[in-house]
């Protein structure tokens, strides 16, 4: 079961540059980019380096009580006070939208001046709760993707491109795609 490349490094680069231009245009007065650990880190790092303004960055980590229920809690909170500030939540992927809905609720309670979402990948077809994603890198279908921050059991995050994984094979063996993708 090979893991075909879905988005090449070149395509990712172009998508990130486009989003960085959009954000730079929208937030000339400054912005706080909040990445959700861990998957959003790779995207955030490239995004800020392509921006022509100087954003602040901060990080959140969440943990789910039970996978797939959307019941999550913040296990690492922001260090910056976002009250009255323009904030963009940077996500690797929006799938069902449950995690994002929870996070948007939490953050909006702190009274930011504005709050938007920038997601590298959007699986719109899987959405359970309608979620406003203002900045989208790539719309993808109903598939399980790996690479550029996205993992299965903490593997594959450091791929420089995005592949479509075989979820059944990964569940049986999380290392299933390692040899093929990393030449080992
Ligand atoms: P949600 O379903 O929108 O709440 O997404 C929750 C989290 O599931 C995302 O932030 C990712 O960490 C993870 N996730 C969803 N789809 C994928 C995928 O295709 N590959 C890897 N992780 C995923
Ligand atoms: Mg995530």
Tab-separated table of C-alpha atoms and ligand atoms in Angstrom:
chain	number	residue	atom	x	y	z
A	1	UNK	CA	0.000	0.000	0.000
A	2	UNK	CA	1.935	2.993	-1.236
A	3	UNK	CA	1.298	6.499	0.094
A	4	UNK	CA	0.871	8.679	-3.012
A	5	UNK	CA	2.002	12.292	-2.905
A	6	UNK	CA	-1.012	14.579	-2.635
A	7	UNK	CA	0.721	17.969	-2.372
A	8	UNK	CA	4.334	18.386	-3.473
A	9	UNK	CA	6.892	20.565	-1.698
A	10	UNK	CA	6.635	23.089	-4.565
A	11	UNK	CA	2.852	23.242	-4.286
A	12	UNK	CA	3.072	23.652	-0.509
A	13	UNK	CA	5.558	26.472	-0.964
A	14	UNK	CA	3.274	28.268	-3.430
A	15	UNK	CA	0.245	27.823	-1.162
A	16	UNK	CA	2.121	29.138	1.868
A	17	UNK	CA	3.396	32.164	-0.091
A	18	UNK	CA	-0.137	32.986	-1.204
A	19	UNK	CA	-1.511	32.762	2.339
A	20	UNK	CA	1.404	34.824	3.676
A	21	UNK	CA	0.621	37.577	1.136
A	22	UNK	CA	-3.064	37.537	2.037
A	23	UNK	CA	-2.296	37.768	5.752
A	24	UNK	CA	0.315	40.489	5.252
A	25	UNK	CA	-2.231	42.546	3.315
A	26	UNK	CA	-5.011	42.017	5.847
A	27	UNK	CA	-2.975	42.721	8.977
A	28	UNK	CA	-0.734	45.684	8.257
A	29	UNK	CA	-1.317	46.839	11.849
A	30	UNK	CA	0.086	43.621	13.252
A	31	UNK	CA	-1.374	40.297	14.235
A	32	UNK	CA	-0.892	37.443	16.673
A	33	UNK	CA	-0.581	34.081	14.960
A	34	UNK	CA	-1.560	31.255	17.283
A	35	UNK	CA	-0.431	27.799	16.226
A	36	UNK	CA	-1.936	24.660	17.638
A	37	UNK	CA	0.744	22.217	18.755
A	38	UNK	CA	2.147	20.143	17.414
A	39	UNK	CA	0.964	19.867	13.815
A	40	UNK	CA	0.656	23.587	13.123
A	41	UNK	CA	4.326	24.319	13.857
A	42	UNK	CA	5.774	23.375	10.452
A	43	UNK	CA	3.182	25.457	8.642
A	44	UNK	CA	3.552	28.427	11.004
A	45	UNK	CA	7.341	28.438	10.651
A	46	UNK	CA	7.157	28.696	6.859
A	47	UNK	CA	4.201	31.084	6.944
A	48	UNK	CA	5.896	33.725	9.120
A	49	UNK	CA	9.061	33.590	7.042
A	50	UNK	CA	7.052	34.367	3.910
A	51	UNK	CA	5.192	37.305	5.492
A	52	UNK	CA	6.113	40.913	4.788
A	53	UNK	CA	4.874	42.126	8.184
A	54	UNK	CA	6.176	41.169	11.609
A	55	UNK	CA	3.594	39.038	13.416
A	56	UNK	CA	3.764	37.880	17.004
A	57	UNK	CA	3.488	34.135	17.472
A	58	UNK	CA	2.147	32.058	20.319
A	59	UNK	CA	1.199	28.442	20.899
A	60	UNK	CA	-1.662	26.396	22.265
A	61	UNK	CA	-1.789	22.684	22.947
A	62	UNK	CA	-4.966	20.709	23.344
A	63	UNK	CA	-5.664	17.186	24.435
A	64	UNK	CA	-8.828	15.287	23.676
A	65	UNK	CA	-10.738	13.531	26.409
A	66	UNK	CA	-12.019	10.970	23.932
A	67	UNK	CA	-10.931	10.945	20.286
A	68	UNK	CA	-13.554	12.044	17.787
A	69	UNK	CA	-15.891	13.567	20.349
A	70	UNK	CA	-14.551	17.106	20.051
A	71	UNK	CA	-14.243	17.247	23.813
A	72	UNK	CA	-10.846	18.803	24.212
A	73	UNK	CA	-9.084	20.830	26.855
A	74	UNK	CA	-6.224	23.280	26.666
A	75	UNK	CA	-3.088	21.700	28.127
A	76	UNK	CA	-0.765	24.554	27.186
A	77	UNK	CA	-2.224	28.023	27.145
A	78	UNK	CA	-1.161	31.238	25.408
A	79	UNK	CA	1.435	33.491	26.957
A	80	UNK	CA	0.181	36.626	25.195
A	81	UNK	CA	-2.985	38.430	26.309
A	82	UNK	CA	-5.144	38.543	23.175
A	83	UNK	CA	-7.705	41.007	24.528
A	84	UNK	CA	-8.379	43.693	21.915
A	85	UNK	CA	-5.841	42.170	19.515
A	86	UNK	CA	-6.187	40.766	15.999
A	87	UNK	CA	-5.689	37.019	16.228
A	88	UNK	CA	-5.348	34.299	13.600
A	89	UNK	CA	-5.507	30.683	14.686
A	90	UNK	CA	-3.115	28.674	12.509
A	91	UNK	CA	-4.099	25.036	12.005
A	92	UNK	CA	-2.515	22.252	10.016
A	93	UNK	CA	-5.858	20.729	9.107
A	94	UNK	CA	-9.552	21.204	9.772
A	95	UNK	CA	-11.400	17.913	9.615
A	96	UNK	CA	-14.694	17.597	11.522
A	97	UNK	CA	-14.237	21.127	12.873
A	98	UNK	CA	-14.870	20.015	16.452
A	99	UNK	CA	-11.441	20.981	17.793
A	100	UNK	CA	-11.567	24.338	16.090
A	101	UNK	CA	-15.058	25.121	17.328
A	102	UNK	CA	-13.917	24.529	20.886
A	103	UNK	CA	-10.787	26.647	20.459
A	104	UNK	CA	-12.646	29.516	18.802
A	105	UNK	CA	-15.104	29.536	21.703
A	106	UNK	CA	-12.282	29.628	24.242
A	107	UNK	CA	-10.359	32.384	22.488
A	108	UNK	CA	-13.338	34.588	21.676
A	109	UNK	CA	-14.236	34.665	25.371
A	110	UNK	CA	-11.004	36.595	25.923
A	111	UNK	CA	-12.287	39.470	23.826
A	112	UNK	CA	-9.926	39.674	20.835
A	113	UNK	CA	-10.573	42.530	18.413
A	114	UNK	CA	-10.847	39.959	15.633
A	115	UNK	CA	-10.402	36.210	15.396
A	116	UNK	CA	-9.920	34.298	12.146
A	117	UNK	CA	-8.648	30.871	11.121
A	118	UNK	CA	-5.882	30.034	8.680
A	119	UNK	CA	-5.689	26.327	7.836
A	120	UNK	CA	-3.189	24.705	5.524
A	121	UNK	CA	-5.594	21.903	4.662
A	122	UNK	CA	-9.361	21.871	4.720
A	123	UNK	CA	-11.355	18.630	4.563
A	124	UNK	CA	-14.620	20.437	3.989
A	125	UNK	CA	-16.508	17.243	3.158
A	126	UNK	CA	-15.885	15.864	6.671
A	127	UNK	CA	-17.226	18.838	8.554
A	128	UNK	CA	-19.666	18.076	11.394
A	129	UNK	CA	-19.923	21.617	12.775
A	130	UNK	CA	-19.895	24.572	10.390
A	131	UNK	CA	-16.591	26.340	10.988
A	132	UNK	CA	-15.500	29.636	9.479
A	133	UNK	CA	-12.069	29.131	7.897
A	134	UNK	CA	-11.116	32.471	6.370
A	135	UNK	CA	-7.720	31.490	4.929
A	136	UNK	CA	-7.371	28.050	3.317
A	137	UNK	CA	-4.236	26.615	1.721
A	138	UNK	CA	-5.647	23.532	0.046
A	139	UNK	CA	-9.083	21.969	-0.062
A	140	UNK	CA	-8.696	18.163	0.115
A	141	UNK	CA	-11.066	15.201	0.002
A	142	UNK	CA	-11.879	12.553	2.565
A	143	UNK	CA	-8.458	11.013	2.996
A	144	UNK	CA	-5.956	10.588	5.782
A	145	UNK	CA	-2.925	12.724	5.113
A	146	UNK	CA	0.602	12.721	6.501
A	147	UNK	CA	3.592	15.035	6.347
A	148	UNK	CA	4.422	18.719	6.828
A	149	UNK	CA	3.406	18.487	10.482
A	150	UNK	CA	0.661	15.906	10.113
A	151	UNK	CA	1.276	12.619	11.852
A	152	UNK	CA	0.063	9.162	12.574
A	153	UNK	CA	1.190	8.118	16.071
A	154	UNK	CA	3.867	10.872	15.996
A	155	UNK	CA	5.408	9.576	12.777
A	156	UNK	CA	5.760	11.255	9.356
A	157	UNK	CA	5.576	14.886	10.549
A	158	UNK	CA	8.956	15.778	9.058
A	159	UNK	CA	8.090	14.892	5.460
A	160	UNK	CA	8.527	17.965	3.276
A	161	UNK	CA	5.374	17.161	1.315
A	162	UNK	CA	1.924	15.734	1.992
A	163	UNK	CA	0.970	12.147	1.204
A	164	UNK	CA	-2.268	10.244	1.400
A	165	UNK	CA	-1.824	7.444	3.936
A	166	UNK	CA	-3.423	4.022	4.084
A	167	UNK	CA	-5.279	4.274	7.389
A	168	UNK	CA	-5.995	0.568	7.635
A	169	UNK	CA	-2.339	-0.304	7.122
A	170	UNK	CA	-1.268	2.384	9.606
A	171	UNK	CA	-3.651	1.099	12.259
A	172	UNK	CA	-2.148	-2.352	11.862
A	173	UNK	CA	1.391	-0.960	11.825
A	174	UNK	CA	2.105	2.750	12.439
A	175	UNK	CA	5.459	2.291	10.671
A	176	UNK	CA	3.747	0.995	7.511
A	177	UNK	CA	4.866	3.860	5.253
A	178	UNK	CA	8.272	4.567	6.802
A	179	UNK	CA	10.451	2.464	4.510
A	180	UNK	CA	8.856	3.780	1.355
A	181	UNK	CA	8.835	7.442	2.414
A	182	UNK	CA	12.184	7.638	4.168
A	183	UNK	CA	14.038	4.996	2.184
A	184	UNK	CA	14.685	2.795	5.175
B	1	LIG	P1	-11.043	17.946	13.817
B	1	LIG	O1	-11.720	16.680	13.393
B	1	LIG	O2	-11.325	19.060	12.840
B	1	LIG	O3	-11.388	18.297	15.223
B	1	LIG	O4	-9.485	17.669	13.726
B	1	LIG	C1	-8.769	17.284	14.854
B	1	LIG	C2	-7.334	16.952	14.586
B	1	LIG	O5	-7.274	15.672	13.977
B	1	LIG	C3	-6.546	17.834	13.639
B	1	LIG	O6	-6.065	19.018	14.228
B	1	LIG	C4	-5.394	16.904	13.309
B	1	LIG	O7	-4.438	16.926	14.337
B	1	LIG	C5	-6.084	15.551	13.275
B	1	LIG	N1	-6.353	15.136	11.882
B	1	LIG	C6	-7.509	15.258	11.195
B	1	LIG	N2	-7.388	14.760	9.954
B	1	LIG	C7	-6.107	14.318	9.849
B	1	LIG	C8	-5.352	13.708	8.782
B	1	LIG	O8	-5.827	13.468	7.665
B	1	LIG	N3	-4.054	13.398	9.081
B	1	LIG	C9	-3.479	13.643	10.284
B	1	LIG	N4	-4.149	14.214	11.303
B	1	LIG	C10	-5.453	14.551	11.084
B	2	LIG	MG1	-3.893	19.596	14.841
